[in-house]
One Martini backbone bead per residue (centre of mass of N, CA, C, O) as a GRO file, in nm:
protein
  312
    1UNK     BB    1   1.969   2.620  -3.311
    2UNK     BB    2   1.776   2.703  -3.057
    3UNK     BB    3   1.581   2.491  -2.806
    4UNK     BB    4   1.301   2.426  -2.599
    5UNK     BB    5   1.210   2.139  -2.433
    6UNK     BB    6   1.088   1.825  -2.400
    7UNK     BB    7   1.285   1.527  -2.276
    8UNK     BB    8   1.175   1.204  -2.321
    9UNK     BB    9   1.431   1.083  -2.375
   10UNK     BB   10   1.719   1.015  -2.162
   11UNK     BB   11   2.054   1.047  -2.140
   12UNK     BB   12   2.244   1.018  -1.880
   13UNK     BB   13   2.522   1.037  -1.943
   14UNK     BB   14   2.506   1.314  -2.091
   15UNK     BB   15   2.373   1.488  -1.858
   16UNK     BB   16   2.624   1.407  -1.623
   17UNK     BB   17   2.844   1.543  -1.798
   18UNK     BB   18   2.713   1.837  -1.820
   19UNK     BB   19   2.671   1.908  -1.576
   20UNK     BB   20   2.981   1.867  -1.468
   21UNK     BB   21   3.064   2.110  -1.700
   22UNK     BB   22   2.865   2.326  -1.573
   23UNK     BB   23   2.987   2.370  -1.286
   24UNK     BB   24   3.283   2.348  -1.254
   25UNK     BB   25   3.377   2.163  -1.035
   26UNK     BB   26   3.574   1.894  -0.854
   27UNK     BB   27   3.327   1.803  -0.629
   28UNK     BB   28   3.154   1.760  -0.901
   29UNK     BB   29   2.981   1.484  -0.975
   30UNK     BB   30   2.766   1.327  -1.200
   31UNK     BB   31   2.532   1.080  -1.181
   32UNK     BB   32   2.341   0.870  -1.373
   33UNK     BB   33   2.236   0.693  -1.204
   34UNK     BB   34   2.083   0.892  -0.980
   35UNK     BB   35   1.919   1.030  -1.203
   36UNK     BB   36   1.758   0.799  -1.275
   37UNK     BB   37   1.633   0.771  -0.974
   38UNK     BB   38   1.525   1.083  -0.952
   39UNK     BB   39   1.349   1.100  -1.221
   40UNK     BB   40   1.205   0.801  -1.185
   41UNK     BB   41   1.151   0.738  -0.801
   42UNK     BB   42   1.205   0.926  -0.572
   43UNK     BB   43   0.864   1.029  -0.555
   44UNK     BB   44   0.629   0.839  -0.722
   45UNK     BB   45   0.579   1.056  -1.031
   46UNK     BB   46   0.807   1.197  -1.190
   47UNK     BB   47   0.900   1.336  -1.479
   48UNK     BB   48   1.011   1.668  -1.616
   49UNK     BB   49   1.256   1.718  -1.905
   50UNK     BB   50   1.357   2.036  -1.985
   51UNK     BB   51   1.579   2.123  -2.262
   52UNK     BB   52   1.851   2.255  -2.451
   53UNK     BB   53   1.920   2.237  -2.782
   54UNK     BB   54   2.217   2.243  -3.061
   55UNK     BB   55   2.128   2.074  -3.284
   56UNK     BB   56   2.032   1.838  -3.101
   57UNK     BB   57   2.207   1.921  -2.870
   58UNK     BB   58   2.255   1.901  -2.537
   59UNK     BB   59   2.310   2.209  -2.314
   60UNK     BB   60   2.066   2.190  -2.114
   61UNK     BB   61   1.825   2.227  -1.769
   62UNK     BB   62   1.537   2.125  -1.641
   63UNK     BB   63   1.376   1.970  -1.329
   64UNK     BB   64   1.066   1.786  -1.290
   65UNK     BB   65   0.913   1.718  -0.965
   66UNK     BB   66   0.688   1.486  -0.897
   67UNK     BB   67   0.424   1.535  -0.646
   68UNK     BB   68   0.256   1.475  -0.320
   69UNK     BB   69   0.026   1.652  -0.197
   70UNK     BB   70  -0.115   1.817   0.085
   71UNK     BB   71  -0.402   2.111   0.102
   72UNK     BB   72  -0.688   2.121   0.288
   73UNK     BB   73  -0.777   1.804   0.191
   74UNK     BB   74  -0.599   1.811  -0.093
   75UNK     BB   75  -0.476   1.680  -0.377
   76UNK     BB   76  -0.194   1.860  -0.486
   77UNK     BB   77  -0.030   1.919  -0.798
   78UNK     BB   78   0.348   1.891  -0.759
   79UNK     BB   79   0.674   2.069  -0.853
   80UNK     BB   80   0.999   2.043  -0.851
   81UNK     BB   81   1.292   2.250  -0.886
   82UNK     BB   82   1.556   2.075  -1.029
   83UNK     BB   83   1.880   2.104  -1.225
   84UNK     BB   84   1.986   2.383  -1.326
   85UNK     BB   85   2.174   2.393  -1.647
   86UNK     BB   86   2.410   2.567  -1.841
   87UNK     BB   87   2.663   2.613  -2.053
   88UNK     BB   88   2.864   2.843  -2.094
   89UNK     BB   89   2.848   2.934  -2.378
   90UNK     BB   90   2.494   2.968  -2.336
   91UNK     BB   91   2.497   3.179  -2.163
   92UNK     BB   92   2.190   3.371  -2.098
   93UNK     BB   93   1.910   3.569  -2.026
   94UNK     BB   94   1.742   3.486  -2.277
   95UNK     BB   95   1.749   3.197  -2.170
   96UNK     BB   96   1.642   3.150  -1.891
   97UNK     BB   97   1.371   3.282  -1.996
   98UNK     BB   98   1.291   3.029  -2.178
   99UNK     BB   99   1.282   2.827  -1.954
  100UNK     BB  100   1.069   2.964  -1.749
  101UNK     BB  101   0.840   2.982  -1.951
  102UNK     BB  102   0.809   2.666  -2.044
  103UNK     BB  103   0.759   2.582  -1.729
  104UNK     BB  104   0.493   2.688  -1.715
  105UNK     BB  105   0.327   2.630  -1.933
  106UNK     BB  106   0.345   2.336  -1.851
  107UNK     BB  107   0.225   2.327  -1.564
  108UNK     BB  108  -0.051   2.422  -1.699
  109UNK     BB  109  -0.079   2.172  -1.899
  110UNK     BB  110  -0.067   1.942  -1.646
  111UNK     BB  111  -0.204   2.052  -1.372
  112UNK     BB  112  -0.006   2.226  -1.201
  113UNK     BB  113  -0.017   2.381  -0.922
  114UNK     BB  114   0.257   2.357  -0.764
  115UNK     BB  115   0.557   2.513  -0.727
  116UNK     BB  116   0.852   2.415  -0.616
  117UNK     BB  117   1.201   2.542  -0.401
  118UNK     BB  118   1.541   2.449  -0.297
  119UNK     BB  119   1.730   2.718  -0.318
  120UNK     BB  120   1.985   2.886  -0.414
  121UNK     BB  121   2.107   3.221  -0.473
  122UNK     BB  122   2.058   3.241  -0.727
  123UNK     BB  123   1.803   3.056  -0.778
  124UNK     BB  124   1.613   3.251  -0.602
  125UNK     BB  125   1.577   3.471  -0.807
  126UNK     BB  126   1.478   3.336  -1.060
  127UNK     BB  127   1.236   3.222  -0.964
  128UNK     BB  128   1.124   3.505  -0.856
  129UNK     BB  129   1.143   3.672  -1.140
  130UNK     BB  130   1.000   3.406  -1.369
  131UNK     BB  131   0.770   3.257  -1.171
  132UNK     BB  132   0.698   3.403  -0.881
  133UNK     BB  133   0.845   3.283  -0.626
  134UNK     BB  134   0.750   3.214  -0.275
  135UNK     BB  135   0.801   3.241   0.048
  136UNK     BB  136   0.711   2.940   0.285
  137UNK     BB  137   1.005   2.854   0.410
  138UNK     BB  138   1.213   2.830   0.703
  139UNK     BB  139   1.534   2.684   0.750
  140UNK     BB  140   1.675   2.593   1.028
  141UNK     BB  141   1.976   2.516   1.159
  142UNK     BB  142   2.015   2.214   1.351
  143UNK     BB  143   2.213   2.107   1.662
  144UNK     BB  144   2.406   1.801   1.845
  145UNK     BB  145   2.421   1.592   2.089
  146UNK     BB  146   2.493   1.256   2.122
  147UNK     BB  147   2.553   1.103   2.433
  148UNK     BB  148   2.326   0.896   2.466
  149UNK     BB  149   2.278   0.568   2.476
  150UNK     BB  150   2.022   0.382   2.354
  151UNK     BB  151   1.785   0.205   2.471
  152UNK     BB  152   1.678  -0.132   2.332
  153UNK     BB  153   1.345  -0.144   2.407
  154UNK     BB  154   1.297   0.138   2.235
  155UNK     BB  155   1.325  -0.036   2.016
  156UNK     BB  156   1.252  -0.196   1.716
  157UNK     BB  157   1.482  -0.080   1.444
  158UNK     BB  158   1.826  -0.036   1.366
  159UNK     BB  159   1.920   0.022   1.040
  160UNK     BB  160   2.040  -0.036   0.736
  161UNK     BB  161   1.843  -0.001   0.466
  162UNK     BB  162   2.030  -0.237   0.277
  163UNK     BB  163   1.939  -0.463   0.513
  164UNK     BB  164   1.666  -0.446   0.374
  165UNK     BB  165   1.420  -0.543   0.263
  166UNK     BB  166   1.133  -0.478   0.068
  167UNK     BB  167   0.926  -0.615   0.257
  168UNK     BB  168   1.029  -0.481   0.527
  169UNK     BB  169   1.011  -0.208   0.474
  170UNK     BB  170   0.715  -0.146   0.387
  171UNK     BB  171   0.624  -0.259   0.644
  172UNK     BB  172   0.745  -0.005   0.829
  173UNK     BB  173   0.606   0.220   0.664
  174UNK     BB  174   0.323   0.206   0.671
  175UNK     BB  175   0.294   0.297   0.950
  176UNK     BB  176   0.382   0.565   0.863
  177UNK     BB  177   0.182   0.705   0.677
  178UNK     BB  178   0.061   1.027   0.566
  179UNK     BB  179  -0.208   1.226   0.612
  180UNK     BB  180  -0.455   1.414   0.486
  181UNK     BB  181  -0.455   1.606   0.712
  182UNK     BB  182  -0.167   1.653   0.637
  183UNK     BB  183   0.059   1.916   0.530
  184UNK     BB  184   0.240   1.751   0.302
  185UNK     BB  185   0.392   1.548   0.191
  186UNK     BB  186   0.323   1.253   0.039
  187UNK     BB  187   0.357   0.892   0.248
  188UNK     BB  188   0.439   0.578   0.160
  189UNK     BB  189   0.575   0.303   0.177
  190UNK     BB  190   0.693   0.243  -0.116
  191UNK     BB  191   0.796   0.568  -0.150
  192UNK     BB  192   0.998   0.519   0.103
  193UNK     BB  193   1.167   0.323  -0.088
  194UNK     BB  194   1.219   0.454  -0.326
  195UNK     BB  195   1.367   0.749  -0.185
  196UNK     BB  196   1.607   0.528  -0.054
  197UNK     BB  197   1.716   0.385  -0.336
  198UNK     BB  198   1.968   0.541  -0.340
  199UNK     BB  199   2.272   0.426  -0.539
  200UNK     BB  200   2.480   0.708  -0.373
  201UNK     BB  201   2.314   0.629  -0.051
  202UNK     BB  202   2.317   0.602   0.264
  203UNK     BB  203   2.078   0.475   0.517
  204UNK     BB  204   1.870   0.485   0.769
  205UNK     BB  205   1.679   0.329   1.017
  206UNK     BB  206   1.431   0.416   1.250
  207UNK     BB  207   1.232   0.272   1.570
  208UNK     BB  208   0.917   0.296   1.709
  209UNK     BB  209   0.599   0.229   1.781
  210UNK     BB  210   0.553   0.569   1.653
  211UNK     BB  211   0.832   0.633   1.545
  212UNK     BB  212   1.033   0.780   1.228
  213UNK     BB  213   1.380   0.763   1.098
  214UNK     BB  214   1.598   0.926   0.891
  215UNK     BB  215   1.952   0.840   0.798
  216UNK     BB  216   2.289   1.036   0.733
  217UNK     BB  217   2.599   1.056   0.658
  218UNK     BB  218   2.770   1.325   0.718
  219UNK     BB  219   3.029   1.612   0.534
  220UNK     BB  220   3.134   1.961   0.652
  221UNK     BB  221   3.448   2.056   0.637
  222UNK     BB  222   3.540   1.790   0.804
  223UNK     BB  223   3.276   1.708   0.910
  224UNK     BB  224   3.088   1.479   1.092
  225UNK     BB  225   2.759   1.369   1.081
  226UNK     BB  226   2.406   1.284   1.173
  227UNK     BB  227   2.155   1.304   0.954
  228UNK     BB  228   1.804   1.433   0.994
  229UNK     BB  229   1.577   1.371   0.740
  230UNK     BB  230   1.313   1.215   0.857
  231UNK     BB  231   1.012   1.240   1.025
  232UNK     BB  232   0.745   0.998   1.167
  233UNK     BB  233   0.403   0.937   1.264
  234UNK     BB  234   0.199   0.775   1.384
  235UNK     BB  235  -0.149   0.748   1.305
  236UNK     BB  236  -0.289   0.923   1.579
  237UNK     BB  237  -0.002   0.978   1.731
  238UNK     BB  238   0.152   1.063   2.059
  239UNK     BB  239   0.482   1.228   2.078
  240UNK     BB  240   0.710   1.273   2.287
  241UNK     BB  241   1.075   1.350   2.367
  242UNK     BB  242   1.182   1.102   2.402
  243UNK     BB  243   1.195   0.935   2.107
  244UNK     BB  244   1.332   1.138   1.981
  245UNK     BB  245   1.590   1.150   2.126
  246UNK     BB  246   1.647   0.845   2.062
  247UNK     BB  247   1.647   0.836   1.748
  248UNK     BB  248   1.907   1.047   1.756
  249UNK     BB  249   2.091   0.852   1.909
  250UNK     BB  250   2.092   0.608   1.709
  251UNK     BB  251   2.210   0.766   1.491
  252UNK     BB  252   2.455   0.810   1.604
  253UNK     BB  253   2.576   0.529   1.689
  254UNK     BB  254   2.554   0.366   1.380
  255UNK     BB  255   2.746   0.632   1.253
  256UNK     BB  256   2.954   0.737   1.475
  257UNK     BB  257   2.844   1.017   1.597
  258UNK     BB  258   2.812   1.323   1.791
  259UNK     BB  259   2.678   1.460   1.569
  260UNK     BB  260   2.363   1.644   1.455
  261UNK     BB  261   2.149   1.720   1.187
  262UNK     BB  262   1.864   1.957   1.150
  263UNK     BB  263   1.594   2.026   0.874
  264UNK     BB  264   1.273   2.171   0.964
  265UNK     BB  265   0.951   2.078   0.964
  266UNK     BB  266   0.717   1.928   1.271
  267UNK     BB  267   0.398   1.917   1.413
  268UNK     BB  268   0.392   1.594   1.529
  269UNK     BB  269   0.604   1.719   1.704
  270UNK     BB  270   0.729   1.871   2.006
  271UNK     BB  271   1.015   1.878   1.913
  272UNK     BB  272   1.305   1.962   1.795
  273UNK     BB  273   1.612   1.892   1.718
  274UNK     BB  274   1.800   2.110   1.868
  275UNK     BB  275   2.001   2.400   1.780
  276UNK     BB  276   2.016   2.701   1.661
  277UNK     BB  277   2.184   2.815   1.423
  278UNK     BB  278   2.336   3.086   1.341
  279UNK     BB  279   2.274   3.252   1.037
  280UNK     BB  280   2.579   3.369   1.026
  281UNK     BB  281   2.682   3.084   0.986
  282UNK     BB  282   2.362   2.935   0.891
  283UNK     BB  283   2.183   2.982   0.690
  284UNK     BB  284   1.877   2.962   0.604
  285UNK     BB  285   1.659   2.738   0.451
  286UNK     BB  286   1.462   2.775   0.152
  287UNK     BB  287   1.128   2.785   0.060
  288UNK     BB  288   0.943   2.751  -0.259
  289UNK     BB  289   0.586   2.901  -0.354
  290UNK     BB  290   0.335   2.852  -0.649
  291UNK     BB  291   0.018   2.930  -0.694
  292UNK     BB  292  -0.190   2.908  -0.990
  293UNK     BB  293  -0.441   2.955  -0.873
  294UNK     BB  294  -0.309   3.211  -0.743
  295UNK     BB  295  -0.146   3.543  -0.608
  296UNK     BB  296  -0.152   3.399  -0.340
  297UNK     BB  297   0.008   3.286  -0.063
  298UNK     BB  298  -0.202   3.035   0.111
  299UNK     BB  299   0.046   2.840   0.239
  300UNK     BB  300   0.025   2.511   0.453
  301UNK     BB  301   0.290   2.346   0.611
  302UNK     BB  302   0.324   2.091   0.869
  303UNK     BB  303   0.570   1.970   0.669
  304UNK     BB  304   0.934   1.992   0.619
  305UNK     BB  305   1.203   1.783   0.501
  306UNK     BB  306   1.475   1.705   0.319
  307UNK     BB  307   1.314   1.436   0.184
  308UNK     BB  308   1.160   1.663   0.051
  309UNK     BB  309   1.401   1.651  -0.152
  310UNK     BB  310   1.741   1.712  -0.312
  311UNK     BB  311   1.944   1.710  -0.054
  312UNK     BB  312   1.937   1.366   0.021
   0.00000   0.00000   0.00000
């Protein structure tokens, strides 16, 4: 008998074997450890996984990352969708269907009002069309060369973050924590280096007197680009193009690559980096969000950058 229920305690071994399994792809391998990391400290707020099971025996799953959001001067529970598989055995509409009613029914359970989703093309129409999430933002992907090495001076910090103890990390992450009346995800010190301690994955800190850059070494179709994964501005701070400029060039330096890319939207910079990548090339991004609380989608986020999902 199939059940689908919410999974209090999580067997990361088992997930992480199943997920793989599912994928079907010899690039996709699913480590326990980071699955373990991104559940239950990613964003600061921990999760709920809804898993399916038959005879007790796990084949599938959705997992919701709760998150802290800010909208219109409120903070509002927040949960994102991400890592729905299942063997392919048990695939079927009318399992999908029963994945995404429990999901809703849990969200009103929980009290979470926004449901977000950073999807695939597939799943995209079935957030769509199961759970009612309406397009938010698109991110186009931006591209640049950082051609000359940043002045030393205007630098306070750049350096793996791996190379930082955690009461310097927390220390240097607190001057930049995002204000409440900034609409979208909300981080301090210790969050944002909970988001960082990825154990699968190297990221650098960048910073200046009023900016920080988080960024990371990426390689896609055999191009290696230094990613940037997202911007803060010290709060009630006005920051130039110079700073921008400035840390997108400190990331390619340290990454020693001479391409940068970056996907988001950032209100309070003055200008994003780079050029708009054609859509025919790389389609932007799609952002989703259905608010339980109306029927209208009302809602506007003045940031939302890689670091705010799970694609980084």
């Amino acid at each position: 008998m199939i059940t689908v229920a919410e999974e209090k305690t999580v067997d990361y071994e088992v997930t992480a074997r199943i997920a793989t399994e599912a994928f079907g792809s010899k690039d996709v391998v699913f480590s326990a450890e980071r699955m373990k990391w991104l559940y239950e400290r990613s964003f600061g707020q921990g999760s709920t996984i809804l898993s399916v099971f038959d005879e007790g025996v796990k084949v599938g799953q959705m997992a919701l990352l709760h998150q802290k959001v800010c909208s219109g001067g409120e903070f509002v529970s927040t949960t994102q969708l991400v890592d729905l598989f299942i063997l392919q055995a048990y695939r079927s509409p009318q399992l999908v269907r029963r994945i995404y009613k429990e999901v809703e029914r849990l969200c009103v359970a929980q009290n979470i009002r926004f449901i977000l989703a950073v999807p695939n093309e597939n799943a995209t129409l079935l957030n769509a069309r199961f759970l009612r999430l309406g397009p938010l933002l698109r991110l186009p992907i931006r591209a640049g060369i950082g051609f000359w090495w940043p002045r030393g001076s205007a630098l306070k910090y750049s350096g793996h973050f791996k190379s930082m103890t955690r009461d310097d990390a927390i220390d240097l992450f607190s001057g930049f924590s995002t204000p409440a009346t900034e609409n979208g995800l909300q981080w301090d010190g210790a969050m944002l280096f909970d988001r960082l301690d990825d154990p699968t994955c190297d990221y650098a800190v960048h910073a200046t007197a009023d900016l920080l850059l988080i960024s990371s070494s990426r390689k896609t179709r055999g191009i290696r680009y230094a990613l940037l994964c997202g911007f803060f501005v010290r709060s009630q701070a006005k920051v130039a193009s110079g700073p921008v400029h400035a840390l997108t060039r400190a990331a390619c330096r340290l990454w020693k690559h001479s391409l940068f890319v970056y996907a988001g939207v950032n209100n309070s910079l003055p200008s994003l980096p780079g050029m708009v990548v054609p859509a025919r090339l790389r389609p932007p991004m799609l952002v989703q969000l259905r608010d339980l609380h109306t029927d209208e989608l009302d809602v506007r986020f003045d940031r939302f950058q890689l670091i705010d999902s799970d694609f980084v």
